Amino acid sequence: MKDPAKGRLSFTEMFDLPVAVDLRTAARALGIGSTTAYRLIHRDEFPCPVLRVGSRYRIPTNELMRALGIEDRPLYSVELDADGPGTGV
C-alpha cells in the first residue's frame, strides 16, 4: 500500500497553492490518501468545507490551511535578504 505521507506537501508548497485546490491536493496536504478523502466527504467528516463544482470537489485553500493549523496571514516561508532592494540599507 502506498504511504500518503511520503507525497505530503511541504510548508512552502502550501503557500504556493491557488485559491482552491482539488481533492487529491487537499488529501496530500492532510497526509491522507484520496480514497480516505472521498470516504470522509461522503460521511460529511472532511476536516474543512468542501465545494462541489459539477462532478468535482474543490477545497478552499484558506480553509485547508486553517484545518492544518496554519495561520492565514501573510508571512514569508523563505528568509528575506536583509540588504536587498527596498530595505533602505
CSV table of C-alpha atoms in Angstrom, one decimal, residues 42-85:
chain,number,residue,atom,x,y,z
A,42,HIS,CA,-19.3,11.0,1.9
A,43,ARG,CA,-19.5,10.7,5.7
A,44,ASP,CA,-19.6,14.5,6.0
A,45,GLU,CA,-16.4,14.3,8.1
A,46,PHE,CA,-13.8,16.0,5.9
A,47,PRO,CA,-11.9,18.4,8.2
A,48,CYS,CA,-12.8,21.6,6.2
A,49,PRO,CA,-15.5,22.8,3.9
A,50,VAL,CA,-15.8,21.2,0.5
A,51,LEU,CA,-17.3,22.8,-2.6
A,52,ARG,CA,-19.0,20.6,-5.2
A,53,VAL,CA,-18.4,22.1,-8.7
A,54,GLY,CA,-20.2,19.9,-11.2
A,55,SER,CA,-18.8,16.4,-10.6
A,56,ARG,CA,-15.6,17.7,-9.0
A,57,TYR,CA,-14.7,18.6,-5.4
A,58,ARG,CA,-12.8,21.8,-4.7
A,59,ILE,CA,-11.4,22.8,-1.3
A,60,PRO,CA,-10.7,26.5,-0.4
A,61,THR,CA,-7.0,26.8,0.4
A,62,ASN,CA,-7.5,29.1,3.3
A,63,GLU,CA,-9.9,26.6,4.9
A,64,LEU,CA,-7.4,23.8,4.3
A,65,MET,CA,-4.6,25.8,5.9
A,66,ARG,CA,-6.9,26.6,8.9
A,67,ALA,CA,-7.6,22.9,9.3
A,68,LEU,CA,-3.9,22.2,9.4
A,69,GLY,CA,-3.3,24.9,12.0
A,70,ILE,CA,-1.6,27.3,9.6
A,71,GLU,CA,-2.4,31.0,10.2
A,72,ASP,CA,-3.9,32.6,7.2
A,73,ARG,CA,-2.0,35.9,7.4
A,74,PRO,CA,0.8,36.7,5.1
A,75,LEU,CA,4.3,35.5,6.0
A,76,TYR,CA,7.4,34.6,4.2
A,77,SER,CA,8.4,30.9,4.1
A,78,VAL,CA,11.9,31.8,3.0
A,79,GLU,CA,14.3,34.2,4.7
A,80,LEU,CA,14.5,37.6,3.0
A,81,ASP,CA,17.8,39.2,2.1
A,82,ALA,CA,18.4,41.9,4.7
A,83,ASP,CA,20.2,44.2,2.3
A,84,GLY,CA,18.1,43.5,-0.8
A,85,PRO,CA,16.1,46.1,-2.8
